Structure formats: structure tokens, C-alpha cells
CSV table of C-alpha atoms in Angstrom, one decimal:
chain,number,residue,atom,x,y,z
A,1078,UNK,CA,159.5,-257.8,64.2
A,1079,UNK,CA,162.6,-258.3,62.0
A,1080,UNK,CA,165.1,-256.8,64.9
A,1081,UNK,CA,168.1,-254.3,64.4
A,1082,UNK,CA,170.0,-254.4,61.3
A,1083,UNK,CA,173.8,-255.5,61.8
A,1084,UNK,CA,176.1,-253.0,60.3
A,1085,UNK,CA,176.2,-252.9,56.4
A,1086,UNK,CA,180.3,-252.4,56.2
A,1087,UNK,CA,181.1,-254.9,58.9
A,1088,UNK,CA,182.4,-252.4,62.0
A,1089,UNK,CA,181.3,-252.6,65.0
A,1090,UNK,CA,178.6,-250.8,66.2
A,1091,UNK,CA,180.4,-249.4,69.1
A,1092,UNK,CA,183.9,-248.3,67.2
A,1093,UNK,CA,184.8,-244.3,67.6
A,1094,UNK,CA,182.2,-242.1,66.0
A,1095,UNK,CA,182.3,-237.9,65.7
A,1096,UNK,CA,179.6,-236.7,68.4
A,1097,UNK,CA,176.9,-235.5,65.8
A,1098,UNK,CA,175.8,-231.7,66.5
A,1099,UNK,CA,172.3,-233.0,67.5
A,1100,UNK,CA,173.3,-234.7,70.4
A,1101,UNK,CA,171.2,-237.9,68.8
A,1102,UNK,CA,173.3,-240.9,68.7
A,1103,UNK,CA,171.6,-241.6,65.2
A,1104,UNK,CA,171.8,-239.8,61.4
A,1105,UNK,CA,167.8,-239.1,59.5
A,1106,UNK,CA,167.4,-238.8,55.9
A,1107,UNK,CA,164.9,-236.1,57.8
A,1108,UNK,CA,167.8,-234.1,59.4
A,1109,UNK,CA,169.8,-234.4,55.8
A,1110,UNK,CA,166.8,-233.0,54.0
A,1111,UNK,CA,166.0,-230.7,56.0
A,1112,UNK,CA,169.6,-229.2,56.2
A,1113,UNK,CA,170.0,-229.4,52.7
A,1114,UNK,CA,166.5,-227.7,52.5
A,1115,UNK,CA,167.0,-225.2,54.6
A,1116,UNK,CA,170.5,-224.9,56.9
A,1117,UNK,CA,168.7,-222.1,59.6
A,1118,UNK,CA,165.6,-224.5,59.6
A,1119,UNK,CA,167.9,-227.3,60.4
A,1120,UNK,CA,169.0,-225.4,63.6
A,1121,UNK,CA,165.9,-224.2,64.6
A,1122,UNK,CA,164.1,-227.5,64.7
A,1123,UNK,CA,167.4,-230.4,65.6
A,1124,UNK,CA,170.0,-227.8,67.8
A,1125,UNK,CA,167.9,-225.2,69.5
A,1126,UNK,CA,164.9,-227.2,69.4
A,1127,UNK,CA,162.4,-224.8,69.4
A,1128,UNK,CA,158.5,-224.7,69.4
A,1129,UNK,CA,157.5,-224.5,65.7
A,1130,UNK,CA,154.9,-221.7,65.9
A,1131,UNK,CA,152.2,-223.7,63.7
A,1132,UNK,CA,151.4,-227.2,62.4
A,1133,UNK,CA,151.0,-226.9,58.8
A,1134,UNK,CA,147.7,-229.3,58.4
A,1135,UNK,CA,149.3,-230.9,55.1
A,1136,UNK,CA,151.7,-232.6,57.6
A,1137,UNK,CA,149.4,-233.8,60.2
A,1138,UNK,CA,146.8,-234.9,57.2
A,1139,UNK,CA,150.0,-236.7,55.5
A,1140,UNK,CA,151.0,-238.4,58.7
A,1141,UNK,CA,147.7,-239.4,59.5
A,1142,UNK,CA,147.1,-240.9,56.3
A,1143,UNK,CA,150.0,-242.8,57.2
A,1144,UNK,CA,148.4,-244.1,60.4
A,1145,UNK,CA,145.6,-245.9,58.9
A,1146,UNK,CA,147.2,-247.3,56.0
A,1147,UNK,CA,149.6,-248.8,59.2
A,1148,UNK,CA,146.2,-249.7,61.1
A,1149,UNK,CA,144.7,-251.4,57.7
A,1150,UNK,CA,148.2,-253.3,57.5
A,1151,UNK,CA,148.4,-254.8,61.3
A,1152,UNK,CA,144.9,-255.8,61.4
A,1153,UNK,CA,146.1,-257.8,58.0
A,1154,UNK,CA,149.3,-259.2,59.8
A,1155,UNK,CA,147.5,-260.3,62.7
A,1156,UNK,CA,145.0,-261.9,60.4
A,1157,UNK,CA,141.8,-259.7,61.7
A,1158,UNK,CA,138.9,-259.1,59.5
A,1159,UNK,CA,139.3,-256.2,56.9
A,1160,UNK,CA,138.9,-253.1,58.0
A,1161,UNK,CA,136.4,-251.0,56.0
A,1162,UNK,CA,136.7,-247.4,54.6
A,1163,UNK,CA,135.0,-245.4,58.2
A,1164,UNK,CA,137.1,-248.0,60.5
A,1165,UNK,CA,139.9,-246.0,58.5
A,1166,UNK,CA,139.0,-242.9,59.2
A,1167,UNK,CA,138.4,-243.6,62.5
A,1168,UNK,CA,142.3,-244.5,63.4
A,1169,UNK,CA,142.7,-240.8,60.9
A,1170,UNK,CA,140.9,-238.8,63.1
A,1171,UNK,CA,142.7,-240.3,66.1
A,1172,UNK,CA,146.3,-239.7,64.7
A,1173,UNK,CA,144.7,-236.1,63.9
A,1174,UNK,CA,144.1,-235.4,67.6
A,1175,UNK,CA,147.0,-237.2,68.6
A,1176,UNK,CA,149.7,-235.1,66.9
A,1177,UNK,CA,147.3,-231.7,67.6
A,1178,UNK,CA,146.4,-232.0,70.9
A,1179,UNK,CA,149.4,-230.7,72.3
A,1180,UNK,CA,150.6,-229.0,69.4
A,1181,UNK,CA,150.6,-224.9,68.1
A,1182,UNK,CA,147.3,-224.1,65.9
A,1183,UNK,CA,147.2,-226.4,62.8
A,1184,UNK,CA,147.2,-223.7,59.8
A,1185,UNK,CA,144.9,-224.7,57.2
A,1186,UNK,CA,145.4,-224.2,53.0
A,1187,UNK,CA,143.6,-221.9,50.9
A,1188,UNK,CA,139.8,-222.6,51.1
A,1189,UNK,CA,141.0,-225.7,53.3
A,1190,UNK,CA,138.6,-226.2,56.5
A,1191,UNK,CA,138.6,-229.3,59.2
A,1192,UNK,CA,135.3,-230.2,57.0
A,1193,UNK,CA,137.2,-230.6,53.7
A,1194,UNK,CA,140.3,-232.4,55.6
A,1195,UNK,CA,137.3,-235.0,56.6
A,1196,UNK,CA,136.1,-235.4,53.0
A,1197,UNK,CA,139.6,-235.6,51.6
A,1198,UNK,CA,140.6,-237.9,54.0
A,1199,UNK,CA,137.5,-240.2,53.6
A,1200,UNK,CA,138.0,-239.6,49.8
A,1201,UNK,CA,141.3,-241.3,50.1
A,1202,UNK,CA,140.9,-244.0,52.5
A,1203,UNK,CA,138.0,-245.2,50.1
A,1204,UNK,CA,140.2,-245.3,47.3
A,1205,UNK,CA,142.6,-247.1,49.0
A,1206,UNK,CA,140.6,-249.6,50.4
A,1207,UNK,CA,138.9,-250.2,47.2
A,1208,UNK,CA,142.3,-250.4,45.5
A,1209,UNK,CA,144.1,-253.7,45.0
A,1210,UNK,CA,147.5,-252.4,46.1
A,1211,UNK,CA,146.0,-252.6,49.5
A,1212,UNK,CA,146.3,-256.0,49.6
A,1213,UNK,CA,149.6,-256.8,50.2
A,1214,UNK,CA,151.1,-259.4,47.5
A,1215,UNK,CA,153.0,-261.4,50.0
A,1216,UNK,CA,154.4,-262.5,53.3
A,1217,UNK,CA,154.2,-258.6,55.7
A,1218,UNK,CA,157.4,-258.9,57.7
A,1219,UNK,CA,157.4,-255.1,58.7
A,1220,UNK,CA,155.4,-252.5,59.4
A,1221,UNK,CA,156.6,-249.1,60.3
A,1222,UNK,CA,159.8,-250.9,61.1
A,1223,UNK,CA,162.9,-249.3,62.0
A,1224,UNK,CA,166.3,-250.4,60.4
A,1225,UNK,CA,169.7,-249.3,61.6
A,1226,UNK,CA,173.1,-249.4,60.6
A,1227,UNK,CA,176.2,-247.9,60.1
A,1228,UNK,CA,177.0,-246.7,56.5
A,1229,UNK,CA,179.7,-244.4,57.1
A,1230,UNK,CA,183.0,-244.8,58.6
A,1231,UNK,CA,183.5,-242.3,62.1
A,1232,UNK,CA,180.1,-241.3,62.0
A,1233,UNK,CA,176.7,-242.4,63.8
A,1234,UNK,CA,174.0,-245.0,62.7
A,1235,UNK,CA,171.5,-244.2,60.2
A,1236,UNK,CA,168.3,-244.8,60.9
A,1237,UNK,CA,165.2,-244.9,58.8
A,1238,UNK,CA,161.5,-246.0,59.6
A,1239,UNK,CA,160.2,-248.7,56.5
A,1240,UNK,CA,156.5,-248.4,55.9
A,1241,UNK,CA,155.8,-251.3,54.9
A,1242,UNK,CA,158.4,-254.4,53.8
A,1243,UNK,CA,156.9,-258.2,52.5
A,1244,UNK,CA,158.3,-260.9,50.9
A,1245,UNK,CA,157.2,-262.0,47.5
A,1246,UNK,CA,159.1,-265.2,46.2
A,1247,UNK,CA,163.0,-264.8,46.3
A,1248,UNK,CA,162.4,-261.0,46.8
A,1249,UNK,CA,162.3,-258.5,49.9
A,1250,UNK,CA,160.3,-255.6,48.9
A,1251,UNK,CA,160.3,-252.0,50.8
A,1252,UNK,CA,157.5,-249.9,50.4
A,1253,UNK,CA,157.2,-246.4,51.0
A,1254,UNK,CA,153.4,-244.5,50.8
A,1255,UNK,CA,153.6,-241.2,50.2
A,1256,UNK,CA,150.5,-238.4,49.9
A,1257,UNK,CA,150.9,-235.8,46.9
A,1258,UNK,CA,148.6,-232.8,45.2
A,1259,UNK,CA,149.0,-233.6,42.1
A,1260,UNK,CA,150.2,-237.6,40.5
A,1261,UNK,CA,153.9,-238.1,40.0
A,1262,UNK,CA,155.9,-239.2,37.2
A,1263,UNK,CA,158.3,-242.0,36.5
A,1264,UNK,CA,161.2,-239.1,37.0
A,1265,UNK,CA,159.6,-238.3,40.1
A,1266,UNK,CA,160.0,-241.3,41.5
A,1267,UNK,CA,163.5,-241.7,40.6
A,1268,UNK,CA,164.2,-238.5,42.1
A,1269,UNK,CA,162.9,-239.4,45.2
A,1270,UNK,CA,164.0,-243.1,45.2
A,1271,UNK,CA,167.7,-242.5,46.9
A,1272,UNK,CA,165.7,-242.4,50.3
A,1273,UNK,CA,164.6,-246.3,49.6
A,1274,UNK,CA,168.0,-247.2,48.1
A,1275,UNK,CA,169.3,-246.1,51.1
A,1276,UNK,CA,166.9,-247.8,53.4
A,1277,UNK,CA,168.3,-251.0,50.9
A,1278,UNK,CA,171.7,-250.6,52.4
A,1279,UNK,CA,170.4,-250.3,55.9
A,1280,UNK,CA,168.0,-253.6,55.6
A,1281,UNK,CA,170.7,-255.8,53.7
A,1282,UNK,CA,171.3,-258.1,56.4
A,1283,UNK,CA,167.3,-258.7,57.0
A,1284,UNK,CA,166.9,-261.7,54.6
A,1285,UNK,CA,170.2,-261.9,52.7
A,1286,UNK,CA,169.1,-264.7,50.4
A,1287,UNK,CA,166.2,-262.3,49.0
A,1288,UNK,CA,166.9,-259.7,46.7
A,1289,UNK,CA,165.8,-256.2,47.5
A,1290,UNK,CA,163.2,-254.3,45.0
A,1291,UNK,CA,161.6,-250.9,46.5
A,1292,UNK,CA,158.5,-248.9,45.5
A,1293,UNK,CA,156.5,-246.2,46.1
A,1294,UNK,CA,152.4,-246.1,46.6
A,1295,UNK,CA,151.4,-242.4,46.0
A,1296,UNK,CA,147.8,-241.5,47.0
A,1297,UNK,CA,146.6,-238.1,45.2
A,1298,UNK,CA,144.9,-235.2,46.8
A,1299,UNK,CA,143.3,-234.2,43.9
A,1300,UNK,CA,139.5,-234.1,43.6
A,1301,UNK,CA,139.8,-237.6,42.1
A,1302,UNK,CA,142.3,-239.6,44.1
A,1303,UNK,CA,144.6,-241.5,42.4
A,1304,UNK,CA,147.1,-244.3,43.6
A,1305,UNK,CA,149.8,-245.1,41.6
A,1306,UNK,CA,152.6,-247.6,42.4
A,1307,UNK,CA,155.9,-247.1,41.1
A,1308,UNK,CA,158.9,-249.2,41.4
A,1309,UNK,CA,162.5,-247.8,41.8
A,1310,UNK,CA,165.6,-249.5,40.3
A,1311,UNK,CA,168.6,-250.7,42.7
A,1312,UNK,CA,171.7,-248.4,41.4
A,1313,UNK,CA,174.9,-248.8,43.3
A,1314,UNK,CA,176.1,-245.9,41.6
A,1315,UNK,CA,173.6,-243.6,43.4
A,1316,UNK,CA,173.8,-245.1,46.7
A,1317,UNK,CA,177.1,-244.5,46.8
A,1318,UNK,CA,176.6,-240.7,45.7
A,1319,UNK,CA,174.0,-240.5,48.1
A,1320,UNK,CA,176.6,-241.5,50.7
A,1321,UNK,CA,179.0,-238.8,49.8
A,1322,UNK,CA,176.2,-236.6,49.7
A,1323,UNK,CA,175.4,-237.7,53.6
A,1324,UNK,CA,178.9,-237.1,54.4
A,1325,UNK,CA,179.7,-234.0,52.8
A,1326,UNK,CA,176.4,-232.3,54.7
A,1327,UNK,CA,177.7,-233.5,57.9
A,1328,UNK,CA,180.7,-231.9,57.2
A,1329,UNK,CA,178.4,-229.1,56.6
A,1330,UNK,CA,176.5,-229.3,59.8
A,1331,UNK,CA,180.1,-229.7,61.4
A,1332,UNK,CA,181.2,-226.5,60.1
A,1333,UNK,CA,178.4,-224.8,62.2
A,1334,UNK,CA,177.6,-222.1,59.4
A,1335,UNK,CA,173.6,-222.3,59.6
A,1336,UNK,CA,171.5,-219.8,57.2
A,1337,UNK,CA,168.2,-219.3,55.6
A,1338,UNK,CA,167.7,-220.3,52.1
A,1339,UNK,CA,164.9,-218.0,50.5
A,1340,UNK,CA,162.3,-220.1,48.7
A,1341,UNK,CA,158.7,-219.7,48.3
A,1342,UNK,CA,157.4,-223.2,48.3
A,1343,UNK,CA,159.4,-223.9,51.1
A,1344,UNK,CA,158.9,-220.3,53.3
A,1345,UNK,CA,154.9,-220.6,52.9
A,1346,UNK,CA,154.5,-223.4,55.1
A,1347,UNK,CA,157.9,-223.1,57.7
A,1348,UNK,CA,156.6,-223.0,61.2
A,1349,UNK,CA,159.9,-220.6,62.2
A,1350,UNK,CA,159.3,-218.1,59.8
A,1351,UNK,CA,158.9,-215.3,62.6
A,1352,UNK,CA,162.6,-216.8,64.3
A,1353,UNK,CA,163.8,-216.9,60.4
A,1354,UNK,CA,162.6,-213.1,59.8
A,1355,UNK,CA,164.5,-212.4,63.2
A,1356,UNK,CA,167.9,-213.3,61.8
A,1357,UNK,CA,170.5,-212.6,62.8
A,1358,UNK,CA,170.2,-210.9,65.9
A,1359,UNK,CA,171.4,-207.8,66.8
């Protein structure tokens, strides 16, 4: 709806970029993270492309959640009657079989079945619905929208996807929904806000008159789900350390040197841990 962002430092899109290692003529916060996260990973999933050899169902229930909250949204844009709780969990279920149909068996938690994914799922859709943060406090202008721009010199685009962005008075707000087990803190949030600052840079040119605020909705998968919103601060001085964080993993990637890094919250639910286990190969 908004359209592609024009470029935050004023070059030209098309001026000489490095050919980035994935062959993709853009730069993720998801390929940073998950190179930073894990460098072997990073090969596994954006070079070689390989299968993963199972869906962790935390993913698919995250992404799914994701897909009603966007249904609840557009049916609000386009100025359709609210959608109720079981119309949510309706446009779940679908994203559910949509993303494992084709996909390697979905591994499922401890004492996790498909019948408690149901009853979590409805458990949070309710709560959302019945929350007043799903009624958007302004003018929607984007909905899973994706924003586009170049932030560093020599190097691709970034692109990032915006849940959900609206205007409220003289301000552009992007939100970002996230599912968690447990609540998160004020730090939390912080710690996690350089991805929205980021998407700041990338959206300045949307509505340049408006100043830019960013927040998080977190929806809890604890037995009582709570959602929490939680605004994050502008701070020029970490965008521009998350920049040279951006650039010094490319350099990284560039260097080709790809490895595991050991950690069990992150090993438990890798889909490559037989490939990982393989490494290197003889």
C-alpha cells in the first residue's frame, strides 16, 4: 500500500553493490541473526539451501499466530465486520496447513500435542480479541508491508517485513507482534528493539512529516495469556551501531569461515542438527 521506500542515504538504488554470498539481491535482519546465531546454520539454510529435517511447531504456531492477527487487521482496513475469536482460528488453522503441507514432520514440545496447539492457539486469539490493543488507535497504512532501502554504502538493500504501521496524530507508528513463553520485560524489549529502529531507517521516507515511534505487542504462551505492549525509544546512537554490526557480519559472511556454535537453547530446536553433527566432513 505505502510503495517502496526510496533510499535512506540518498544513492541510487542501482549504484555498484558487493554480490552478497546468498545470491539474493537483498540483506534480512533474519540472515544477520541467524549468522550471528549460528555461522554453520547460516550456510545450511541461505548458501546450500538445504531441506531442514523438521519444523519445529513453535515456529509454525508463532507464524500462524501472525496470520490471524494480519487477517483480524485487513478485515479492519477494508472496513468488514469484526472478526470473532473461531473466525481467528479459522485463518490459524489454515496458515498451520499451509506452511505444513509440504513441509518435514512438525516436532512437537514436551507434553505438546496438535490438541494443546488448538487450545493454545484459541487461548490466545480470545485474548487478543478481547484486548483493546486489537483495535488499532489510528489511520492502518500497512499491514505486513515490506520496506526497502539502502543503508549501507557498496552493499545490497535491506529489507524488512512491518506488521503492522498506522498513523496516530503527527506520528507513524511501527508495530511488531511477537509470541513468547513467558512475559517480557522493559530490558527485553530494548534488547530486541534495534530490529524496529532499524525498520525506522528503512520507512523514513514513508510520511516524512510524521515522527516515527515503534512498539512491540507480545502475546504470552503461558497458561494465562498475557498481552503486553511495550514502546521502544528512537536512539541514533544504536542504529548506527546496529549498522556497523550489519556490516562487520557481512564481512564475516564474506570471509566464508562458517562454523557451529554449541548452545543448548539454540541446538534443541535446529532442524540441521544431523548435517551440524556431520561436520566437517571427512
Amino acid at each position: 500500500m505505502i510503495g517502496r521506500a526510496q533510499t535512506a542515504n540518498g544513492r541510487s538504488p542501482s549504484a555498484p553493490i558487493s554480490e552478497p554470498r546468498t545470491g539474493r539481491d537483498y540483506i534480512s535482519w533474519s540472515q544477520l541473526s541467524t549468522f550471528r546465531q549460528c555461522p554453520l546454520k547460516f550456510q545450511f539454510r541461505y548458501l546450500d539451501e538445504r531441506e531442514p529435517e523438521f519444523t519445529a511447531s513453535a515456529l509454525v504456531l508463532g507464524s500462524s499466530i501472525h496470520h490471524a492477527i494480519e487477517t483480524h487487521h485487513r478485515h479492519q482496513l477494508e472496513g468488514r465486520e469484526r472478526l470473532s475469536a473461531d473466525d481467528l482460528l479459522t485463518a490459524f488453522w489454515e496458515q498451520w496447513h499451509d506452511q505444513t503441507e509440504d513441509s518435514p514432520d512438525v516436532r512437537f514440545g514436551k507434553h505438546e500435542s496438535i490438541e494443546s496447539i488448538h487450545e493454545l492457539a484459541n487461548r490466545m486469539l480470545a485474548a487478543f480479541c478481547e484486548s483493546e490493543l486489537a483495535d488499532v488507535p489510528g489511520v492502518v497504512i500497512g499491514i505486513e508491508e515490506s520496506v526497502r532501502s539502502r543503508l549501507l554504502d557498496d552493499r545490497p538493500d535491506f529489507l524488512g517485513i512491518v506488521d503492522l504501521a498506522f498513523t496516530s496524530e503527527n506520528r507513524l507508528v511501527i508495530r511488531d507482534y511477537k509470541t513468547s513463553r513467558s512475559k517480557w520485560s522493559r530490558t527485553s524489549a530494548e534488547s530486541n528493539g534495534d530490529q524496529l529502529r532499524l525498520y525506522g531507517e528503512l520507512a523514513k521516507d514513508w510520511l516524512p512529516t510524521h515522527d516515527i515511534h515503534f512498539e512491540f505487542v507480545v502475546i504470552t504462551k503461558a497458561k494465562t495469556t498475557v498481552i503486553e505492549r511495550f514502546e521502544v525509544q528512537p536512539d541514533a546512537r544504536r542504529v548506527s551501531r546496529t549498522k556497523h554490526l550489519a556490516a562487520a557480519t557481512l564481512e564475516a559472511m564474506d570471509a566464508g569461515v562458517f562454523y557451529p556454535n554449541p548452545s543448548a537453547f539454540n541446538c534443541t530446536t535446529c532442524p540441521y542438527r544431523s548435517a551440524c553433527n556431520a561436520w566437517p566432513k571427512t
